[in-house]
Amino acid sequence: MVEFFHHNLSYFLSGISVGGQYALIAIGYTMVYGILRLINFAHGDVFMCAGLMMVYLSASLPFVISVPLVLVLTVVLGFIIERVAYRPLRSAPRMSVMISAIGVSYLLQNAALYFTGGLAKVYPEIPFLSSSVTIWGATTRVVTIVTPFLTVILVVLLSLLIKHTKIGMAMRAVSRDFETSQLMGIKINRVISITFMIGSLLAAVASFLYFTNYASVTPSSGAMPGLKAFVAAVFGGIGSIPGAVIGAFIIGICENIIKGGASIFGIPGSGWTTFSDAFTFAFLIVVLVVKPTGLFGEKSVDKV
Amino acid sequence: MFEIKGLSVNYGGIEAVRDISFTVEEGTIVTLIGANGAGKSTTLRTIAGLVKPRTGSISFMGENITGKDPSYIVGKGITLVPEGRKIFPDLTVMENLRIGAYLRSDSIEDDLEMVFSLFPRLRERSWQYGGTLSGGEQQMLAVGRALMSRPKLMMMDEPSLGLAPLIVRDIFSIIRRIKEEGVTILLVEQNANMALQVADMAYVMETGRITLSGPGNELIKDEAVKKAYLGK
Ligand SMILES: Nc1ncnc2c1ncn2[C@@H]1O[C@H](COP(=O)(O)OP(=O)(O)OP(=O)(O)O)[C@@H](O)[C@H]1O
Ligand SMILES: [Mg+2]
């Protein structure tokens, strides 16, 4: 019985943890969508790049320098992508911008392939995050416990920024109406840049947490978490930040409960675990059939 | 204070505004009237910087502002109350007013007070979302929001559109009061009768050109204007 509890607890904990990581990535998708109606396909790869930067920088720099440096460089990367690949297409059809996003995604993956030579790079053990703790008899890493708290803190800070600051008000205005925002004197390009920078910053934070758990980075490491985070954003109602966060936690927890289900019910493990991703996407399809706008989706307000 | 010379604006191949010129004197109300599609909104949107002109120049207080960004133009003291009000529906009334003062870094409390004394309704509803206001209240909010930037020149695009006659009268008396506060006004209207009554100077636009101009109280007696725009 005790063992049964421990089993469940550890799956639940890792579910919350991975959910928090998806949430931090999902915010980037949902904010960019909210302001540009663009699905930024490159976002998962920005996350992967943050992981790789950490691999290379921590090889020669102490963590107190490499961690903030990765945050800054990822923000710069997000800024540059928007500036170079999306801004010139501001008045182009949405499809062109989407193709540009797919292009950036491949560019980042190919660049990563070039630098890594296609080998999986071992992620550094960040002190504290990597160490083990035991709670209620379940042994896990500190990162598992830290992630949900850090996620909630960052989401609260972001909500305060959006709700109570001038730039947050501008973000809400621009996501609603470009032209009228301009008439207020708002420089929409600046607001859009800031949105990309916030999304990238959170993706970088997620990369520390996620790769500490997975221990290695490859050029395609961004694909799955990126996709899951995107699913979470759609599930929660794309454009909505609380929606993305709740969606991400639900997906993280479900995914791990399915993995856990194998051992809980004594079903031969590998079978179930293999299907946990398929389940995630099946779940999304069901939700979208029942509620096409997602949990917190806005009533389709199309921008003119 | 404000002068347009030889302004032409194209949308793709369509010439919406063709070689128009006019001036606006400081402290006056100038109106631009004309039928649907005459190019009135296009003219205002070009002045505001939303649309780039093909040819021509726009100068304001001696400075050439042709083709500048909207935020630069707002910063210079020109504001536009857009056609259809364009309130931010998911910002509160208070936030809509604050965002009108987006470029300002000084205290805006006095200006809020001024807007609320002009439109007491807005004070009562300051916590309501913009989207939940009635059409008339939204128009008041749009005007209040524009005033928050402390404009020298306020452009208004059909402020009376879709409003009940009583509210239209209110809006026009507010326009007079704003003028008394020293703000210059460039007013586009379908409601030619009301517009000509308040206007010091009026221009009539037809398919992108200015075809007639004169003081408001003269144009209102003009036979051609009466026939075409006053329904008499
Ligand atoms: N964004 C646009 N793209 C293409 N054509 C446009 C655009 N906006 C306006 N036009 C065209 O330009 C011409 C002038 O339009 P404008 O909106 O300036 O007229 P208006 O005088 O304001 O009319 P109304 O009284 O109906 O508001 C019209 O023929 C219109 O179809
Ligand atoms: Mg118009």
Coordinates of C-alpha atoms and ligand atoms in Angstrom, one line a residue:
Chain A
M1 CA 0.0 0.0 0.0
V2 CA 2.7 2.4 1.0
E3 CA 4.7 1.5 -2.1
F4 CA 1.6 2.1 -4.2
F5 CA 1.3 5.6 -2.8
H6 CA 4.9 6.3 -3.4
H7 CA 4.5 5.3 -7.0
N8 CA 1.6 7.5 -7.6
L9 CA 3.2 10.4 -5.7
S10 CA 6.3 10.4 -7.8
Y11 CA 4.3 10.3 -11.0
F12 CA 2.1 13.1 -9.8
L13 CA 5.1 15.2 -8.8
S14 CA 6.8 14.8 -12.1
G15 CA 3.5 15.5 -13.8
I16 CA 3.2 18.8 -12.1
S17 CA 6.8 19.5 -12.7
V18 CA 6.7 18.8 -16.4
G19 CA 3.4 20.7 -16.6
G20 CA 5.1 23.8 -15.2
Q21 CA 7.8 23.5 -17.8
Y22 CA 5.3 23.2 -20.6
A23 CA 3.5 26.2 -19.1
L24 CA 6.5 28.4 -19.3
I25 CA 7.0 27.5 -22.9
A26 CA 3.2 27.7 -23.7
I27 CA 3.1 31.3 -22.5
G28 CA 5.4 32.3 -25.4
Y29 CA 3.1 30.7 -27.9
T30 CA 0.0 32.2 -26.5
M31 CA 1.3 35.7 -26.0
V32 CA 2.7 35.9 -29.6
Y33 CA -0.6 34.5 -30.9
G34 CA -2.5 37.0 -28.9
I35 CA -0.7 39.9 -30.3
L36 CA 0.1 38.8 -33.9
R37 CA -2.3 35.9 -34.5
L38 CA 0.8 34.0 -35.4
I39 CA 1.8 30.5 -34.3
N40 CA 5.5 31.0 -33.7
F41 CA 6.7 27.6 -34.8
A42 CA 10.3 28.6 -33.9
H43 CA 9.5 28.9 -30.2
G44 CA 10.2 25.3 -29.3
D45 CA 13.6 25.7 -31.1
V46 CA 14.4 28.8 -29.2
F47 CA 13.9 26.7 -26.1
M48 CA 16.2 24.0 -27.5
C49 CA 18.8 26.8 -28.3
A50 CA 18.7 28.0 -24.7
G51 CA 19.5 24.4 -23.7
L52 CA 22.5 24.2 -26.1
M53 CA 23.8 27.6 -25.1
M54 CA 23.8 26.4 -21.5
V55 CA 25.8 23.3 -22.6
Y56 CA 28.5 25.4 -24.3
L57 CA 28.6 28.3 -21.9
S58 CA 28.7 26.3 -18.7
A59 CA 31.7 24.4 -20.1
S60 CA 33.9 27.4 -19.6
L61 CA 32.0 29.7 -17.3
P62 CA 30.7 29.3 -13.7
F63 CA 27.0 28.9 -13.3
V64 CA 26.5 32.4 -11.7
I65 CA 27.6 33.8 -15.1
S66 CA 26.3 31.2 -17.5
V67 CA 22.7 31.1 -16.2
P68 CA 22.1 34.8 -16.5
L69 CA 24.0 34.9 -19.8
V70 CA 21.7 32.2 -21.3
L71 CA 18.7 34.2 -20.2
V72 CA 20.0 37.3 -21.9
L73 CA 21.1 35.5 -25.1
T74 CA 17.8 33.7 -25.4
V75 CA 15.9 37.1 -25.1
V76 CA 18.2 38.5 -27.8
L77 CA 17.5 35.5 -30.0
G78 CA 13.8 36.0 -29.6
F79 CA 14.2 39.7 -30.4
I80 CA 16.3 39.0 -33.5
I81 CA 13.9 36.4 -34.9
E82 CA 11.0 38.8 -34.7
R83 CA 13.0 41.6 -36.1
V84 CA 14.4 39.7 -39.1
A85 CA 11.8 37.0 -39.9
Y86 CA 8.4 38.5 -38.8
R87 CA 8.5 42.3 -38.8
P88 CA 9.3 42.7 -42.5
L89 CA 6.1 40.6 -43.2
R90 CA 3.9 42.7 -40.9
S91 CA 1.4 43.5 -43.7
A92 CA 1.9 40.3 -45.6
P93 CA -0.8 37.6 -45.6
R94 CA -0.7 35.5 -42.4
M95 CA 0.3 32.4 -44.4
S96 CA 3.6 34.0 -45.4
V97 CA 4.5 34.8 -41.8
M98 CA 3.7 31.2 -40.9
I99 CA 6.0 29.9 -43.6
S100 CA 8.7 32.3 -42.3
A101 CA 8.2 30.8 -38.8
I102 CA 8.6 27.3 -40.1
G103 CA 11.7 28.5 -41.9
V104 CA 13.2 29.9 -38.7
S105 CA 12.4 26.7 -36.9
Y106 CA 14.4 24.7 -39.4
L107 CA 17.2 27.2 -39.5
L108 CA 17.6 26.9 -35.7
Q109 CA 17.6 23.1 -35.8
N110 CA 20.1 23.1 -38.7
A111 CA 22.3 25.5 -36.9
A112 CA 22.2 23.3 -33.8
L113 CA 23.0 20.3 -35.9
Y114 CA 26.0 22.1 -37.3
F115 CA 27.3 23.0 -33.9
T116 CA 26.6 19.7 -32.1
G117 CA 27.5 17.5 -35.1
G118 CA 24.2 15.7 -34.4
L119 CA 25.4 14.3 -31.1
A120 CA 23.4 14.5 -27.9
K121 CA 25.1 17.0 -25.7
V122 CA 25.2 16.2 -22.0
Y123 CA 23.4 19.0 -20.0
P124 CA 25.3 20.3 -17.1
E125 CA 24.2 19.5 -13.6
I126 CA 23.1 22.8 -12.2
P127 CA 23.9 22.7 -8.5
F128 CA 20.9 22.7 -6.2
L129 CA 18.4 22.0 -9.1
S130 CA 20.1 18.6 -9.8
S131 CA 20.4 17.5 -6.2
S132 CA 18.0 14.9 -4.8
V133 CA 15.4 15.3 -2.1
T134 CA 13.0 12.9 -0.5
I135 CA 9.5 14.0 0.3
W136 CA 7.0 11.6 1.9
G137 CA 9.3 8.8 1.0
A138 CA 9.4 9.6 -2.7
T139 CA 12.8 10.5 -3.9
T140 CA 13.1 13.1 -6.6
R141 CA 15.2 16.0 -7.7
V142 CA 14.9 19.5 -6.3
V143 CA 13.9 20.7 -9.8
T144 CA 10.7 18.7 -9.6
I145 CA 9.7 20.5 -6.5
V146 CA 11.0 24.0 -7.6
T147 CA 9.3 24.0 -11.0
P148 CA 5.7 24.4 -10.1
F149 CA 6.5 27.2 -7.5
L150 CA 8.7 29.0 -9.9
T151 CA 6.1 28.7 -12.6
V152 CA 3.4 30.1 -10.4
I153 CA 5.6 33.0 -9.3
L154 CA 6.5 33.9 -12.8
V155 CA 2.9 33.7 -14.0
V156 CA 1.8 35.9 -11.2
L157 CA 4.5 38.5 -12.0
L158 CA 3.6 38.4 -15.7
S159 CA -0.1 38.8 -14.9
L160 CA 0.7 41.9 -12.7
L161 CA 2.8 43.3 -15.5
I162 CA 0.0 42.9 -18.0
K163 CA -2.7 44.1 -15.7
H164 CA -1.1 47.0 -13.9
T165 CA 1.7 48.5 -16.0
K166 CA 1.7 50.9 -18.9
I167 CA 3.5 48.4 -21.2
G168 CA 1.0 45.7 -20.1
M169 CA -1.9 48.0 -21.0
A170 CA -0.2 48.7 -24.4
M171 CA 0.1 44.9 -24.9
R172 CA -3.6 44.4 -24.3
A173 CA -4.4 47.3 -26.6
V174 CA -2.2 46.2 -29.4
S175 CA -3.5 42.6 -29.2
R176 CA -6.9 44.0 -29.9
D177 CA -6.4 46.8 -32.4
F178 CA -3.1 47.8 -34.1
E179 CA -4.4 51.0 -35.7
T180 CA -6.1 52.5 -32.7
S181 CA -3.1 51.6 -30.6
Q182 CA -1.0 53.6 -33.0
L183 CA -3.4 56.5 -32.7
M184 CA -2.7 56.5 -29.0
G185 CA 1.0 57.0 -29.7
I186 CA 2.0 53.3 -29.0
K187 CA 4.8 52.0 -31.1
I188 CA 3.4 48.6 -31.9
N189 CA 6.7 47.2 -33.1
R190 CA 8.2 47.9 -29.7
V191 CA 5.3 46.2 -27.9
I192 CA 5.6 43.2 -30.2
S193 CA 9.4 43.0 -29.6
I194 CA 8.8 43.0 -25.9
T195 CA 6.2 40.2 -26.2
F196 CA 8.8 38.1 -28.0
M197 CA 11.4 38.9 -25.4
I198 CA 9.1 37.9 -22.5
G199 CA 8.2 34.6 -24.3
S200 CA 11.9 33.8 -24.9
L201 CA 12.9 34.7 -21.3
L202 CA 10.3 32.2 -20.0
A203 CA 11.4 29.6 -22.5
A204 CA 15.0 30.0 -21.2
V205 CA 13.8 29.5 -17.7
A206 CA 11.9 26.4 -18.8
S207 CA 15.1 25.1 -20.5
F208 CA 17.0 25.1 -17.2
L209 CA 14.2 23.1 -15.5
Y210 CA 13.4 20.7 -18.4
F211 CA 17.0 19.8 -19.4
T212 CA 18.0 19.2 -15.8
N213 CA 15.5 16.4 -15.8
Y214 CA 16.3 15.0 -19.3
A215 CA 20.1 15.4 -19.0
S216 CA 20.9 15.8 -22.7
V217 CA 20.1 18.3 -25.5
T218 CA 19.9 17.4 -29.2
P219 CA 18.9 19.6 -32.2
S220 CA 15.4 18.1 -32.1
S221 CA 15.0 18.5 -28.3
G222 CA 12.7 21.5 -28.7
A223 CA 10.2 19.7 -30.9
M224 CA 8.3 17.5 -28.4
P225 CA 8.1 19.9 -25.5
G226 CA 7.4 22.7 -28.0
L227 CA 4.5 20.7 -29.5
K228 CA 3.1 19.8 -26.1
A229 CA 3.3 23.4 -25.0
F230 CA 1.6 24.5 -28.1
V231 CA -1.1 21.9 -27.5
A232 CA -1.5 23.2 -24.0
A233 CA -1.9 26.8 -25.3
V234 CA -4.6 25.6 -27.8
F235 CA -6.2 23.5 -25.1
G236 CA -6.4 26.4 -22.7
G237 CA -7.7 28.7 -25.5
I238 CA -4.9 30.3 -27.5
G239 CA -4.3 33.9 -26.6
S240 CA -5.2 33.3 -23.0
I241 CA -2.3 33.1 -20.5
P242 CA -4.2 31.4 -17.6
G243 CA -5.6 29.0 -20.2
A244 CA -2.1 28.1 -21.4
V245 CA -0.9 27.6 -17.8
I246 CA -3.8 25.4 -16.8
G247 CA -3.7 23.5 -20.0
A248 CA 0.0 22.8 -19.6
F249 CA -0.5 21.5 -16.0
I250 CA -3.3 19.3 -17.1
I251 CA -1.3 17.8 -20.0
G252 CA 1.8 17.3 -17.9
I253 CA -0.2 15.5 -15.2
C254 CA -2.2 13.3 -17.6
E255 CA 0.9 12.3 -19.5
N256 CA 2.6 11.1 -16.3
I257 CA -0.4 9.4 -14.9
I258 CA -0.6 7.4 -18.1
K259 CA 3.0 6.5 -17.7
G260 CA 2.3 5.7 -14.1
G261 CA -0.7 3.7 -15.0
A262 CA 1.5 1.0 -16.4
S263 CA 3.0 0.1 -13.0
I264 CA -0.1 1.0 -11.0
F265 CA -2.2 -1.6 -12.7
G266 CA 0.6 -4.0 -13.3
I267 CA 0.2 -3.7 -17.0
P268 CA 3.5 -4.4 -18.9
G269 CA 5.1 -1.0 -18.7
S270 CA 6.4 -0.1 -22.1
G271 CA 3.1 -0.4 -23.9
W272 CA 1.3 2.3 -22.0
T273 CA 4.2 4.7 -21.9
T274 CA 4.6 4.5 -25.6
F275 CA 1.1 5.8 -26.0
S276 CA 1.3 8.7 -23.6
D277 CA 2.0 11.2 -26.4
A278 CA -0.7 9.8 -28.6
F279 CA -3.1 10.2 -25.7
T280 CA -2.1 13.8 -25.3
F281 CA -3.0 14.6 -28.8
A282 CA -6.2 12.5 -28.8
F283 CA -7.2 14.5 -25.7
L284 CA -6.7 17.7 -27.5
I285 CA -8.8 16.6 -30.4
V286 CA -11.7 15.7 -28.1
V287 CA -11.5 19.0 -26.3
L288 CA -11.4 21.0 -29.5
V289 CA -14.4 19.0 -30.9
V290 CA -16.4 19.8 -27.7
K291 CA -15.1 23.4 -27.3
P292 CA -13.3 24.7 -30.4
T293 CA -12.0 27.9 -28.6
G294 CA -10.4 25.9 -25.8
L295 CA -11.0 26.3 -22.1
F296 CA -10.6 30.0 -21.9
G297 CA -10.7 30.9 -25.6
E298 CA -12.0 34.3 -26.6
K299 CA -15.0 34.4 -28.8
S300 CA -13.4 34.5 -32.2
V301 CA -12.6 38.2 -32.6
D302 CA -10.9 38.4 -35.9
K303 CA -8.7 41.4 -36.4
V304 CA -9.4 43.7 -39.4
Chain B
M1 CA -1.0 76.5 -37.8
F2 CA -1.8 73.5 -40.1
E3 CA -1.5 73.3 -43.8
I4 CA -2.0 70.6 -46.4
K5 CA -0.6 71.2 -49.9
G6 CA -1.4 69.0 -53.0
L7 CA -2.1 65.9 -51.0
S8 CA -2.9 62.7 -53.0
V9 CA -3.4 59.3 -51.4
N10 CA -3.8 56.0 -53.2
Y11 CA -5.0 52.6 -52.0
G12 CA -3.5 50.2 -54.4
G13 CA -4.6 51.6 -57.7
I14 CA -7.5 53.6 -56.3
E15 CA -7.0 57.3 -55.9
A16 CA -8.9 58.1 -52.7
V17 CA -7.7 61.7 -52.3
R18 CA -6.6 63.8 -55.3
D19 CA -4.5 66.8 -54.9
I20 CA -6.3 68.6 -52.1
S21 CA -5.0 71.6 -50.3
F22 CA -6.4 73.4 -47.2
T23 CA -5.4 75.2 -44.1
V24 CA -6.6 75.2 -40.5
E25 CA -6.2 78.3 -38.4
E26 CA -5.3 78.0 -34.8
G27 CA -8.3 78.1 -32.4
T28 CA -10.9 77.5 -35.1
I29 CA -13.3 74.7 -36.1
V30 CA -12.8 73.5 -39.6
T31 CA -15.1 70.9 -41.1
L32 CA -14.8 68.6 -44.1
I33 CA -18.1 67.4 -45.4
G34 CA -19.0 65.2 -48.3
A35 CA -20.7 62.0 -49.5
N36 CA -19.8 58.5 -48.6
G37 CA -16.4 57.5 -50.1
A38 CA -15.4 61.1 -50.8
G39 CA -12.1 60.6 -49.1
K40 CA -12.7 62.4 -45.8
S41 CA -11.6 59.6 -43.5
T42 CA -8.6 58.9 -45.8
T43 CA -7.6 62.6 -45.4
L44 CA -7.7 62.4 -41.6
R45 CA -5.9 59.0 -41.5
T46 CA -3.2 60.4 -43.7
I47 CA -2.7 63.3 -41.4
A48 CA -2.6 61.0 -38.4
G49 CA 0.2 59.0 -40.1
L50 CA -1.8 55.7 -40.5
V51 CA -1.6 56.1 -44.3
K52 CA 1.3 57.4 -46.3
P53 CA 0.5 59.9 -49.0
R54 CA 1.6 59.5 -52.6
T55 CA 2.3 63.2 -53.0
G56 CA 1.9 66.4 -51.2
S57 CA 2.9 67.8 -47.9
I58 CA 1.4 68.2 -44.5
S59 CA 2.9 70.9 -42.2
F60 CA 2.0 71.6 -38.6
M61 CA 3.2 74.6 -36.7
G62 CA 5.9 75.2 -39.3
E63 CA 7.2 71.6 -39.3
N64 CA 6.8 69.2 -42.2
I65 CA 5.2 66.1 -40.8
T66 CA 4.5 64.3 -44.0
G67 CA 4.9 60.6 -43.8
K68 CA 5.9 60.6 -40.1
D69 CA 4.8 57.7 -37.8
P70 CA 1.6 58.0 -35.9
S71 CA 3.3 58.1 -32.5
Y72 CA 5.5 61.0 -33.7
I73 CA 2.4 62.9 -34.9
V74 CA 0.5 62.3 -31.6
G75 CA 3.6 63.5 -29.8
K76 CA 3.4 66.7 -31.8
G77 CA -0.1 67.4 -30.5
I78 CA -2.4 66.0 -33.3
T79 CA -4.9 63.4 -32.3
L80 CA -7.6 61.5 -34.2
V81 CA -11.0 60.4 -32.8
P82 CA -11.4 57.6 -35.3
E83 CA -14.5 56.7 -37.3
G84 CA -16.6 54.2 -35.4
R85 CA -15.0 55.3 -32.0
K86 CA -12.7 52.3 -31.7
I87 CA -12.8 52.1 -28.0
F88 CA -10.7 49.3 -26.5
P89 CA -13.5 46.9 -25.4
D90 CA -11.5 44.9 -22.9
L91 CA -9.9 47.9 -21.2
T92 CA -11.8 49.7 -18.6
V93 CA -13.1 53.2 -19.1
M94 CA -10.3 54.5 -16.9
E95 CA -7.7 52.5 -18.8
N96 CA -9.0 53.8 -22.1
L97 CA -8.5 57.3 -20.8
R98 CA -5.0 56.5 -19.5
I99 CA -4.0 54.9 -22.7
G100 CA -4.9 58.2 -24.4
A101 CA -2.1 59.8 -22.4
Y102 CA 0.3 57.0 -23.4
L103 CA 3.0 59.3 -24.6
R104 CA 2.9 61.6 -21.6
S105 CA 5.1 61.2 -18.6
D106 CA 3.8 64.1 -16.6
S107 CA 0.8 63.9 -14.2
I108 CA -2.5 63.2 -15.9
E109 CA -4.8 63.7 -12.9
D110 CA -5.9 67.2 -13.9
D111 CA -6.7 66.0 -17.4
L112 CA -8.8 63.1 -16.0
E113 CA -10.6 65.6 -13.9
M114 CA -11.2 67.8 -16.9
V115 CA -12.6 64.9 -19.0
F116 CA -14.8 63.7 -16.1
S117 CA -16.2 67.2 -15.7
L118 CA -16.9 67.3 -19.5
F119 CA -18.5 63.8 -19.3
P120 CA -19.8 63.1 -15.8
R121 CA -21.1 59.7 -17.1
L122 CA -17.6 58.5 -17.6
R123 CA -16.7 59.1 -14.0
E124 CA -19.7 56.9 -12.8
R125 CA -18.6 54.2 -15.2
S126 CA -14.8 54.4 -14.9
W127 CA -14.5 50.7 -13.8
Q128 CA -16.7 49.4 -16.5
Y129 CA -15.2 47.8 -19.6
G130 CA -15.2 50.0 -22.7
G131 CA -17.1 47.4 -24.6
T132 CA -20.1 47.5 -22.3
L133 CA -20.8 51.2 -22.8
S134 CA -23.6 52.5 -25.0
G135 CA -22.8 54.0 -28.4
G136 CA -23.1 57.5 -27.0
E137 CA -21.0 56.8 -24.0
Q138 CA -18.4 55.2 -26.3
Q139 CA -18.3 58.3 -28.3
M140 CA -17.8 60.4 -25.2
L141 CA -15.0 58.0 -24.2
A142 CA -13.4 58.3 -27.6
V143 CA -13.4 62.1 -27.3
G144 CA -12.2 62.0 -23.7
R145 CA -9.4 59.5 -24.6
A146 CA -8.2 61.9 -27.4
L147 CA -8.2 64.9 -25.0
M148 CA -5.9 62.9 -22.6
S149 CA -3.0 63.5 -25.0
R150 CA -3.4 67.2 -24.6
P151 CA -3.9 67.8 -28.3
K152 CA -3.3 71.1 -30.0
L153 CA -5.3 69.8 -33.0
M154 CA -8.1 67.4 -32.6
M155 CA -9.4 65.6 -35.6
M156 CA -12.8 63.9 -35.3
D157 CA -14.2 61.5 -37.8
E158 CA -18.0 61.4 -37.8
P159 CA -18.6 61.8 -34.1
S160 CA -22.3 61.9 -34.6
L161 CA -22.6 58.7 -36.5
G162 CA -25.3 56.4 -35.3
L163 CA -26.3 58.6 -32.3
A164 CA -29.7 59.8 -31.3
P165 CA -30.4 63.5 -32.1
L166 CA -30.3 64.5 -28.5
I167 CA -26.8 62.9 -28.0
V168 CA -25.7 64.5 -31.2
R169 CA -26.6 67.9 -29.8
D170 CA -24.6 67.1 -26.7
I171 CA -21.6 66.0 -28.8
F172 CA -21.7 69.3 -30.7
S173 CA -21.9 71.4 -27.6
I174 CA -18.9 69.5 -26.3
I175 CA -17.1 70.3 -29.5
R176 CA -17.7 74.0 -28.9
R177 CA -16.5 73.7 -25.4
I178 CA -13.3 72.0 -26.5
K179 CA -12.7 74.8 -28.9
E180 CA -13.1 77.3 -26.1
E181 CA -10.4 75.4 -24.2
G182 CA -8.1 76.4 -27.0
V183 CA -8.0 73.2 -29.0
T184 CA -8.2 73.5 -32.8
I185 CA -10.7 71.1 -34.4
L186 CA -10.8 69.4 -37.7
L187 CA -14.2 67.8 -38.0
V188 CA -15.4 65.3 -40.6
E189 CA -19.2 65.0 -40.7
Q190 CA -22.1 63.5 -42.6
N191 CA -24.3 65.6 -40.5
A192 CA -23.6 68.7 -42.6
N193 CA -26.2 70.9 -41.0
M194 CA -24.7 70.6 -37.5
A195 CA -21.2 70.7 -38.8
L196 CA -21.7 73.9 -40.8
Q197 CA -23.3 75.5 -37.8
V198 CA -20.3 75.1 -35.6
A199 CA -17.6 75.5 -38.3
D200 CA -15.6 78.6 -38.8
M201 CA -14.4 77.3 -42.1
A202 CA -15.8 74.4 -44.2
Y203 CA -14.6 72.4 -47.2
V204 CA -16.7 70.2 -49.3
M205 CA -15.1 67.0 -50.7
E206 CA -16.3 65.0 -53.7
T207 CA -14.6 61.9 -55.0
G208 CA -11.3 62.8 -53.6
R209 CA -11.3 66.5 -54.4
I210 CA -12.2 69.7 -52.6
T211 CA -14.9 71.3 -54.7
L212 CA -16.2 74.1 -52.5
S213 CA -15.0 76.0 -49.5
G214 CA -16.0 78.9 -47.4
P215 CA -17.0 80.0 -43.9
G216 CA -19.6 77.6 -42.3
N217 CA -22.3 80.2 -42.1
E218 CA -22.0 81.0 -45.8
L219 CA -21.9 77.5 -47.1
I220 CA -25.0 76.6 -45.1
K221 CA -26.8 79.1 -47.3
D222 CA -25.2 77.9 -50.5
E223 CA -27.8 76.5 -53.0
A224 CA -25.6 73.7 -54.2
V225 CA -24.7 72.6 -50.6
K226 CA -28.3 72.9 -49.6
K227 CA -29.3 70.6 -52.4
A228 CA -26.6 68.0 -52.0
Y229 CA -25.9 67.8 -48.3
L230 CA -28.7 69.5 -46.3
G231 CA -31.6 67.7 -48.0
K232 CA -33.4 71.0 -48.8
Ligands
LIG1 N1 -8.1 50.5 -46.7 C1 -8.6 50.7 -47.9 N2 -8.2 50.0 -49.0 C2 -8.7 50.3 -50.2 N3 -9.5 51.3 -50.5 C3 -10.0 52.0 -49.5 C4 -9.5 51.8 -48.1 N4 -10.1 52.7 -47.3 C5 -10.8 53.5 -48.1 N5 -10.8 53.1 -49.4 C6 -11.5 53.7 -50.5 O1 -11.1 55.1 -50.6 C7 -12.2 55.9 -50.9 C8 -12.4 57.0 -49.9 O2 -12.7 56.4 -48.6 P1 -12.9 57.1 -47.3 O3 -13.1 56.2 -46.2 O4 -11.8 58.1 -47.1 O5 -14.3 57.9 -47.5 P2 -15.2 58.8 -46.6 O6 -15.3 60.1 -47.2 O7 -14.6 58.8 -45.2 O8 -16.5 58.0 -46.6 P3 -17.6 57.8 -45.4 O9 -18.4 59.1 -45.3 O10 -18.5 56.7 -46.0 O11 -16.9 57.4 -44.2 C9 -13.4 54.9 -51.0 O12 -13.6 54.7 -52.4 C10 -13.0 53.7 -50.3 O13 -13.5 52.6 -50.9
MG2 MG -15.3 58.0 -43.4

